[in-house]
Short mmCIF file of C-alpha atoms in Angstrom, two decimals:
data_model
loop_
_atom_site.label_atom_id
_atom_site.label_comp_id
_atom_site.label_asym_id
_atom_site.label_seq_id
_atom_site.Cartn_x
_atom_site.Cartn_y
_atom_site.Cartn_z
CA UNK A 1 -106.28 -101.60 13.42
CA UNK A 2 -107.50 -105.38 15.33
CA UNK A 3 -102.80 -104.15 17.23
CA UNK A 4 -104.91 -100.94 18.42
CA UNK A 5 -107.47 -103.12 19.88
CA UNK A 6 -105.68 -104.89 21.92
CA UNK A 7 -103.37 -102.12 23.28
CA UNK A 8 -106.78 -99.83 23.66
CA UNK A 9 -109.21 -102.35 24.90
CA UNK A 10 -113.03 -102.43 23.39
CA UNK A 11 -112.98 -98.59 24.04
CA UNK A 12 -114.32 -96.03 21.31
CA UNK A 13 -111.23 -92.83 21.36
CA UNK A 14 -112.64 -90.75 19.41
CA UNK A 15 -111.18 -87.15 18.96
CA UNK A 16 -111.59 -85.20 21.91
CA UNK A 17 -110.86 -88.03 23.98
CA UNK A 18 -107.58 -88.44 22.06
CA UNK A 19 -106.93 -84.77 22.01
CA UNK A 20 -107.38 -84.94 25.54
CA UNK A 21 -104.75 -87.44 25.85
CA UNK A 22 -102.80 -85.80 24.11
CA UNK A 23 -103.05 -82.45 25.61
CA UNK A 24 -102.76 -84.45 28.90
CA UNK A 25 -99.35 -86.05 28.68
CA UNK A 26 -98.07 -82.26 26.88
CA UNK A 27 -98.74 -80.98 30.25
CA UNK A 28 -96.99 -84.41 33.16
CA UNK A 29 -94.48 -84.07 30.84
CA UNK A 30 -93.58 -80.40 31.56
CA UNK A 31 -94.63 -80.49 34.98
CA UNK A 32 -92.10 -83.55 35.12
CA UNK A 33 -89.33 -82.19 33.08
CA UNK A 34 -89.58 -78.95 35.55
CA UNK A 35 -91.40 -79.05 38.40
CA UNK A 36 -89.57 -80.51 40.89
CA UNK A 37 -86.07 -79.22 40.13
CA UNK A 38 -88.16 -75.24 40.80
CA UNK A 39 -88.06 -76.67 44.04
CA UNK A 40 -84.48 -77.26 43.73
CA UNK A 41 -83.84 -74.20 42.28
CA UNK A 42 -85.52 -72.14 45.09
CA UNK A 43 -83.23 -74.73 47.38
CA UNK A 44 -79.62 -74.28 46.07
CA UNK A 45 -80.43 -70.32 46.24
CA UNK A 46 -82.02 -69.72 49.83
CA UNK A 47 -81.38 -73.23 51.41
CA UNK A 48 -83.88 -72.38 54.02
CA UNK A 49 -87.23 -75.27 54.50
CA UNK A 50 -89.58 -72.26 55.64
CA UNK A 51 -88.44 -71.01 51.44
CA UNK A 52 -89.74 -74.12 50.41
CA UNK A 53 -93.11 -73.72 52.79
CA UNK A 54 -93.48 -69.97 51.94
CA UNK A 55 -93.52 -70.57 48.39
CA UNK A 56 -95.61 -73.95 48.30
CA UNK A 57 -98.73 -72.76 50.67
CA UNK A 58 -98.32 -69.54 48.14
CA UNK A 59 -99.62 -71.96 46.02
CA UNK A 60 -101.84 -74.30 47.02
CA UNK A 61 -103.88 -70.80 48.35
CA UNK A 62 -103.59 -69.66 44.96
CA UNK A 63 -104.93 -72.49 43.49
CA UNK A 64 -108.30 -73.51 45.52
CA UNK A 65 -109.69 -69.19 44.87
CA UNK A 66 -108.34 -70.19 41.43
CA UNK A 67 -110.72 -73.19 41.08
CA UNK A 68 -113.93 -70.80 42.48
CA UNK A 69 -113.65 -68.05 39.83
CA UNK A 70 -112.65 -70.47 36.73
CA UNK A 71 -115.25 -72.11 37.47
CA UNK A 72 -117.59 -68.86 36.77
CA UNK A 73 -116.02 -68.51 34.52
CA UNK A 74 -116.16 -72.09 32.06
CA UNK A 75 -120.30 -71.97 33.56
CA UNK A 76 -120.44 -68.16 31.14
CA UNK A 77 -117.92 -68.76 28.50
CA UNK A 78 -115.96 -72.37 27.75
CA UNK A 79 -114.73 -75.11 28.97
CA UNK A 80 -111.91 -74.87 26.71
CA UNK A 81 -111.40 -70.84 27.48
CA UNK A 82 -110.32 -71.72 30.78
CA UNK A 83 -108.01 -74.18 29.83
CA UNK A 84 -106.68 -72.33 27.38
CA UNK A 85 -105.56 -69.86 30.91
CA UNK A 86 -104.09 -72.84 32.38
CA UNK A 87 -101.41 -73.85 29.70
CA UNK A 88 -100.84 -69.29 29.38
CA UNK A 89 -100.54 -69.05 33.10
CA UNK A 90 -98.47 -72.12 33.61
CA UNK A 91 -96.37 -70.49 30.56
CA UNK A 92 -96.56 -67.19 32.32
CA UNK A 93 -94.63 -69.16 35.88
CA UNK A 94 -92.13 -70.37 33.66
CA UNK A 95 -91.16 -66.89 32.15
CA UNK A 96 -91.31 -65.84 35.38
CA UNK A 97 -88.35 -68.09 36.71
CA UNK A 98 -86.83 -67.25 33.49
CA UNK A 99 -86.76 -63.64 33.88
CA UNK A 100 -85.57 -63.63 37.57
CA UNK A 101 -83.37 -65.83 37.47
CA UNK A 102 -81.21 -65.64 40.31
CA UNK A 103 -83.44 -63.44 42.27
CA UNK A 104 -85.94 -65.93 42.37
CA UNK A 105 -86.05 -66.85 46.64
CA UNK A 106 -87.06 -63.19 46.85
CA UNK A 107 -90.36 -63.32 44.43
CA UNK A 108 -91.48 -66.49 46.03
CA UNK A 109 -94.92 -64.81 46.69
CA UNK A 110 -95.42 -64.14 43.05
CA UNK A 111 -93.73 -67.55 42.17
CA UNK A 112 -95.90 -69.97 44.01
CA UNK A 113 -99.57 -67.17 42.67
CA UNK A 114 -98.74 -67.40 38.82
CA UNK A 115 -98.50 -71.62 39.54
CA UNK A 116 -101.44 -71.58 41.50
CA UNK A 117 -102.92 -69.73 39.39
CA UNK A 118 -102.04 -71.82 36.15
CA UNK A 119 -103.29 -75.05 37.90
CA UNK A 120 -106.52 -73.95 39.03
CA UNK A 121 -107.26 -73.00 35.42
CA UNK A 122 -106.09 -75.81 33.97
CA UNK A 123 -107.88 -78.78 35.99
CA UNK A 124 -110.88 -77.72 36.61
CA UNK A 125 -110.86 -77.41 33.39
CA UNK A 126 -109.78 -80.49 32.50
CA UNK A 127 -111.27 -82.55 35.34
CA UNK A 128 -114.60 -80.79 33.60
CA UNK A 129 -113.63 -81.68 29.95
CA UNK A 130 -112.77 -85.01 31.35
CA UNK A 131 -116.19 -85.33 33.59
CA UNK A 132 -117.94 -84.34 29.51
CA UNK A 133 -115.58 -86.54 27.31
CA UNK A 134 -115.57 -89.42 29.04
CA UNK A 135 -118.36 -92.86 30.05
CA UNK A 136 -118.06 -94.95 33.26
CA UNK A 137 -116.69 -97.59 30.76
CA UNK A 138 -114.75 -95.10 29.09
CA UNK A 139 -113.05 -93.54 32.77
CA UNK A 140 -110.51 -96.45 33.83
CA UNK A 141 -110.14 -96.85 30.25
CA UNK A 142 -108.41 -92.94 31.32
CA UNK A 143 -107.21 -92.65 33.68
CA UNK A 144 -105.32 -95.27 33.14
CA UNK A 145 -104.25 -94.15 30.10
CA UNK A 146 -103.84 -90.22 31.25
CA UNK A 147 -101.33 -92.29 33.89
CA UNK A 148 -99.41 -94.01 31.66
CA UNK A 149 -98.71 -91.53 30.14
CA UNK A 150 -97.96 -89.44 32.92
CA UNK A 151 -95.36 -92.41 33.75
CA UNK A 152 -94.47 -92.04 30.73
CA UNK A 153 -93.35 -88.23 31.30
CA UNK A 154 -91.99 -89.00 34.40
CA UNK A 155 -89.48 -91.43 32.90
CA UNK A 156 -88.55 -88.95 30.92
CA UNK A 157 -88.72 -85.57 31.71
CA UNK A 158 -86.43 -86.26 34.97
CA UNK A 159 -82.82 -87.64 33.56
CA UNK A 160 -83.15 -85.66 30.83
CA UNK A 161 -83.22 -82.28 32.62
CA UNK A 162 -81.08 -84.24 35.61
CA UNK A 163 -78.86 -84.35 32.57
CA UNK A 164 -78.91 -80.30 31.25
CA UNK A 165 -78.81 -79.04 34.71
CA UNK A 166 -75.90 -82.05 35.94
CA UNK A 167 -73.76 -80.52 32.20
CA UNK A 168 -74.27 -77.45 32.93
CA UNK A 169 -72.26 -75.07 36.07
CA UNK A 170 -74.46 -72.32 37.68
CA UNK A 171 -77.97 -71.88 36.63
CA UNK A 172 -77.51 -72.18 32.87
CA UNK A 173 -79.60 -75.85 33.24
CA UNK A 174 -81.93 -74.54 34.89
CA UNK A 175 -82.77 -71.30 31.81
CA UNK A 176 -82.77 -74.77 29.52
CA UNK A 177 -85.43 -76.88 30.86
CA UNK A 178 -87.87 -74.06 32.12
CA UNK A 179 -87.61 -73.04 28.71
CA UNK A 180 -88.55 -76.25 27.47
CA UNK A 181 -91.27 -76.95 29.40
CA UNK A 182 -92.43 -73.26 27.86
CA UNK A 183 -91.84 -74.66 24.77
CA UNK A 184 -94.42 -77.53 25.33
CA UNK A 185 -96.78 -75.30 27.23
CA UNK A 186 -97.34 -74.05 23.73
CA UNK A 187 -98.23 -77.03 21.72
CA UNK A 188 -100.50 -78.01 24.75
CA UNK A 189 -102.13 -74.42 23.76
CA UNK A 190 -102.22 -75.17 20.26
CA UNK A 191 -103.76 -78.44 20.72
CA UNK A 192 -106.65 -77.15 22.79
CA UNK A 193 -107.93 -74.96 19.29
CA UNK A 194 -109.00 -78.45 18.27
CA UNK A 195 -111.04 -79.44 20.74
CA UNK A 196 -114.91 -78.89 20.61
CA UNK A 197 -115.96 -76.28 22.06
CA UNK A 198 -118.01 -76.65 24.89
CA UNK A 199 -120.05 -73.19 26.42
CA UNK A 200 -122.45 -73.82 30.00
CA UNK A 201 -125.28 -72.01 29.84
CA UNK A 202 -127.00 -71.09 33.20
CA UNK A 203 -125.93 -70.29 36.79
CA UNK A 204 -123.39 -70.81 38.73
CA UNK A 205 -124.31 -72.44 42.37
CA UNK A 206 -121.53 -73.64 44.18
CA UNK A 207 -123.11 -72.33 47.54
CA UNK A 208 -125.51 -74.92 46.64
CA UNK A 209 -123.15 -78.04 45.42
CA UNK A 210 -121.12 -77.12 48.49
CA UNK A 211 -124.52 -77.72 50.78
CA UNK A 212 -125.73 -80.68 48.68
CA UNK A 213 -122.71 -82.87 50.49
CA UNK A 214 -125.79 -82.13 53.78
CA UNK A 215 -128.31 -84.56 51.39
CA UNK A 216 -125.95 -87.21 49.46
CA UNK A 217 -124.05 -89.19 51.55
CA UNK A 218 -121.69 -90.92 49.01
CA UNK A 219 -121.37 -86.74 47.88
CA UNK A 220 -119.60 -85.54 51.62
CA UNK A 221 -117.75 -88.73 52.51
CA UNK A 222 -116.28 -87.94 48.50
CA UNK A 223 -115.40 -84.99 49.82
CA UNK A 224 -113.95 -85.67 53.09
CA UNK A 225 -112.21 -88.39 51.97
CA UNK A 226 -110.35 -85.75 48.67
CA UNK A 227 -109.15 -83.76 52.45
CA UNK A 228 -106.98 -86.14 53.44
CA UNK A 229 -105.76 -87.29 49.95
CA UNK A 230 -105.02 -83.74 50.43
CA UNK A 231 -103.21 -84.33 53.79
CA UNK A 232 -100.26 -86.19 52.31
CA UNK A 233 -99.94 -84.41 48.81
CA UNK A 234 -99.65 -81.08 50.45
CA UNK A 235 -95.70 -81.63 51.82
CA UNK A 236 -94.66 -85.20 50.21
CA UNK A 237 -94.95 -82.75 46.59
CA UNK A 238 -91.73 -81.56 47.85
CA UNK A 239 -90.05 -82.47 49.79
CA UNK A 240 -89.24 -86.04 48.42
CA UNK A 241 -87.20 -84.29 45.92
CA UNK A 242 -85.53 -82.15 48.10
CA UNK A 243 -84.59 -85.49 50.30
CA UNK A 244 -82.51 -87.13 47.73
CA UNK A 245 -80.86 -83.85 46.89
CA UNK A 246 -79.36 -83.24 49.92
CA UNK A 247 -78.33 -87.13 49.87
CA UNK A 248 -76.55 -86.67 46.79
CA UNK A 249 -76.02 -83.55 45.72
CA UNK A 250 -77.01 -84.19 41.98
CA UNK A 251 -79.61 -83.69 40.30
CA UNK A 252 -79.01 -86.58 38.17
CA UNK A 253 -79.79 -88.13 40.84
CA UNK A 254 -83.07 -86.74 41.41
CA UNK A 255 -83.57 -88.09 37.76
CA UNK A 256 -82.40 -90.96 38.10
CA UNK A 257 -85.28 -91.10 40.70
CA UNK A 258 -87.55 -89.87 38.57
CA UNK A 259 -87.24 -92.74 35.68
CA UNK A 260 -86.89 -95.23 38.65
CA UNK A 261 -90.41 -93.84 40.27
CA UNK A 262 -92.25 -93.13 36.73
CA UNK A 263 -91.45 -96.34 34.62
CA UNK A 264 -92.63 -98.65 37.18
CA UNK A 265 -95.51 -96.87 37.65
CA UNK A 266 -95.60 -96.53 33.62
CA UNK A 267 -96.63 -101.00 33.40
CA UNK A 268 -98.99 -99.89 36.69
CA UNK A 269 -101.25 -97.64 35.29
CA UNK A 270 -101.46 -99.57 31.83
CA UNK A 271 -102.38 -102.79 34.04
CA UNK A 272 -104.27 -101.11 36.91
CA UNK A 273 -106.71 -99.98 34.17
CA UNK A 274 -106.86 -103.38 32.60
CA UNK A 275 -107.66 -105.63 35.28
CA UNK A 276 -108.66 -103.21 38.70
CA UNK A 277 -113.28 -104.03 37.09
CA UNK A 278 -115.99 -101.69 39.42
CA UNK A 279 -116.45 -104.72 41.98
CA UNK A 280 -113.13 -104.38 43.07
CA UNK A 281 -112.43 -101.45 43.65
CA UNK A 282 -112.15 -100.10 47.35
CA UNK A 283 -110.49 -103.02 47.85
CA UNK A 284 -107.59 -102.20 46.05
CA UNK A 285 -108.32 -98.20 47.38
CA UNK A 286 -107.75 -100.15 50.87
CA UNK A 287 -104.65 -102.01 49.29
CA UNK A 288 -102.94 -98.74 47.31
CA UNK A 289 -103.29 -96.99 50.69
CA UNK A 290 -101.53 -99.42 52.86
CA UNK A 291 -98.21 -99.62 50.52
CA UNK A 292 -98.24 -95.91 50.53
CA UNK A 293 -98.89 -95.05 54.48
CA UNK A 294 -95.88 -97.92 54.70
CA UNK A 295 -93.53 -96.35 52.06
CA UNK A 296 -92.63 -94.09 54.36
CA UNK A 297 -90.68 -95.81 56.58
CA UNK A 298 -88.54 -96.01 54.38
CA UNK A 299 -86.88 -92.56 54.67
CA UNK A 300 -88.49 -91.06 58.20
CA UNK A 301 -85.55 -92.75 60.58
CA UNK A 302 -82.70 -92.61 57.76
CA UNK A 303 -82.86 -91.65 55.10
CA UNK A 304 -80.30 -92.73 52.29
CA UNK A 305 -80.34 -92.72 48.36
CA UNK A 306 -80.32 -96.35 48.37
CA UNK A 307 -83.81 -96.05 51.01
CA UNK A 308 -85.16 -93.26 48.38
CA UNK A 309 -84.67 -95.37 45.33
CA UNK A 310 -86.61 -98.14 47.46
CA UNK A 311 -89.54 -95.17 48.33
CA UNK A 312 -89.55 -94.64 45.30
CA UNK A 313 -90.67 -97.96 43.37
CA UNK A 314 -93.36 -98.80 45.84
CA UNK A 315 -94.99 -95.76 45.40
CA UNK A 316 -94.67 -96.13 41.69
CA UNK A 317 -97.06 -99.47 42.71
CA UNK A 318 -98.77 -97.73 45.50
CA UNK A 319 -100.07 -94.74 43.49
CA UNK A 320 -101.57 -97.07 40.22
CA UNK A 321 -103.56 -98.85 43.60
CA UNK A 322 -105.39 -96.34 44.48
CA UNK A 323 -105.88 -93.18 42.57
CA UNK A 324 -106.59 -95.34 39.09
CA UNK A 325 -110.20 -96.87 40.36
CA UNK A 326 -110.63 -93.90 43.71
CA UNK A 327 -110.91 -91.03 40.62
CA UNK A 328 -113.32 -92.73 38.29
CA UNK A 329 -115.44 -93.16 41.43
CA UNK A 330 -115.21 -90.06 42.48
CA UNK A 331 -116.82 -89.31 38.49
CA UNK A 332 -119.14 -91.95 39.37
CA UNK A 333 -120.09 -90.30 42.84
CA UNK A 334 -120.11 -87.08 40.45
CA UNK A 335 -122.15 -88.30 37.72
CA UNK A 336 -125.03 -90.08 40.26
CA UNK A 337 -126.06 -86.57 42.09
CA UNK A 338 -128.41 -83.58 42.54
CA UNK A 339 -128.67 -82.22 38.60
CA UNK A 340 -124.73 -83.51 37.94
CA UNK A 341 -126.08 -83.25 34.49
CA UNK A 342 -125.91 -79.15 35.03
CA UNK A 343 -123.84 -78.75 38.11
CA UNK A 344 -121.22 -80.57 37.10
CA UNK A 345 -118.55 -77.93 36.66
CA UNK A 346 -119.39 -76.62 40.60
CA UNK A 347 -118.55 -80.51 41.50
CA UNK A 348 -115.37 -80.36 40.41
CA UNK A 349 -114.94 -77.18 41.88
CA UNK A 350 -115.74 -77.78 45.46
CA UNK A 351 -114.80 -81.52 44.93
CA UNK A 352 -110.92 -79.57 44.81
CA UNK A 353 -111.53 -77.24 47.50
CA UNK A 354 -111.56 -79.93 49.55
CA UNK A 355 -108.08 -81.93 48.73
CA UNK A 356 -106.64 -77.79 48.19
CA UNK A 357 -108.00 -78.01 52.27
CA UNK A 358 -106.22 -81.44 53.01
CA UNK A 359 -102.87 -80.05 51.12
CA UNK A 360 -102.88 -76.31 52.82
CA UNK A 361 -103.15 -77.65 56.32
CA UNK A 362 -99.94 -80.00 55.62
CA UNK A 363 -98.34 -77.90 53.91
CA UNK A 364 -99.00 -74.83 57.66
CA UNK A 365 -98.81 -77.76 59.59
CA UNK A 366 -94.85 -78.31 57.50
CA UNK A 367 -94.08 -74.13 58.51
CA UNK A 368 -95.33 -75.01 61.54
CA UNK A 369 -92.86 -77.63 62.13
CA UNK A 370 -90.02 -76.05 60.52
CA UNK A 371 -89.87 -72.66 61.67
CA UNK A 372 -90.61 -74.03 65.85
CA UNK A 373 -88.31 -77.22 66.21
CA UNK A 374 -85.22 -78.87 64.68
CA UNK A 375 -86.64 -79.36 61.56
CA UNK A 376 -83.86 -83.20 61.50
CA UNK A 377 -86.72 -84.59 64.39
CA UNK A 378 -89.80 -82.77 63.06
CA UNK A 379 -89.77 -83.41 59.59
CA UNK A 380 -89.91 -87.98 60.04
CA UNK A 381 -92.36 -87.12 63.05
CA UNK A 382 -94.50 -84.84 60.44
CA UNK A 383 -94.98 -86.88 57.42
CA UNK A 384 -95.77 -90.21 59.73
CA UNK A 385 -98.92 -88.41 60.70
CA UNK A 386 -99.91 -86.60 57.50
CA UNK A 387 -98.83 -89.63 55.24
CA UNK A 388 -101.30 -91.62 56.88
CA UNK A 389 -104.35 -89.36 53.90
CA UNK A 390 -103.88 -91.63 51.89
CA UNK A 391 -104.62 -94.78 53.84
CA UNK A 392 -107.43 -92.93 55.65
CA UNK A 393 -109.23 -92.57 52.34
CA UNK A 394 -111.08 -95.72 52.36
CA UNK A 395 -112.35 -95.14 55.34
CA UNK A 396 -114.84 -92.30 53.46
CA UNK A 397 -115.27 -95.06 50.44
CA UNK A 398 -115.60 -97.57 51.59
CA UNK A 399 -119.64 -96.57 52.40
CA UNK A 400 -119.98 -94.68 49.44
CA UNK A 401 -123.14 -96.65 47.09
CA UNK A 402 -123.39 -96.60 44.17
CA UNK A 403 -126.97 -97.22 41.98
CA UNK A 404 -126.11 -100.35 39.90
CA UNK A 405 -125.12 -99.89 36.39
#
């Protein structure tokens, strides 16, 4: 027991907290195995940046729409059931990728819609369960440890997937990798049956919580920050892996990129969750945001595989410094908001609306850039503009004033 205490710190690890971490870890491993390679799979079929933009735009449009629906279901039914819906739709996505095979490029909107719906159900339920199962004292630990699990999946997933794909000709390796992801999602569904049921009651007041931005300055600031977070994420989530593939022509190189990135992040999340205390959150968010923006200049002017690996290492240090305190601060703002206990689902939905609005603006800008301008010239400029999103988070959160605990 003393060994666990040294590793975990002074944390009461309940059954639901453990199960939620396990489900989050399985999700992360499955996504790490396949999600990056779906974009490469589509790129290899069409070779068009526009197709990648359409696919990713469909994902980020369906995701917030599903959040609104999932919020209503979570308020009327049960958060755990909504979580299962999410994992089931994600499984259907991989089943569809396997079924469509080399015709996937002709069904981009169908695939994007399935993935967006799966993300919407999953993340609504996961975020609400995180809010309910954790306390202010355990949130930094939970977010840090989940980040550690995510990084562990990120180390194993891409390198394993890259190895499998590179060992087979044509698209057979992709079929095996997507099948493994499907199996992992199945295990996550089974684990969800052991979570304590969490039914909700009351009216679904999504519009009222959206309007709360006019009355609660902290809530307005944190939702604005999430818009700018999405501004970077929308395009960066897929374009970097394509850069790696274009630079090397190798799926195994993408796996190596993921291994370096997640290996460093694994240490980073564990360290940050233990050393960054509440009073240093804003300073950490500023440092993490600035480091993320500076990292872009490694890859915008002359993209080489070596520079991409340096980029992977840099963002692996920056993301934990930014995200662990930022996520914890977000939950604390929600927890101190108007009728937080009754309206926690609505708060999560509104937060995700702003995050995905940023992603939508980002991907639309990407589509416009590659449609009307040369992608060699437009993409670097676009990355420098959109990449400032995480840095701008600080200018909102620095004004957030939380009550003393």
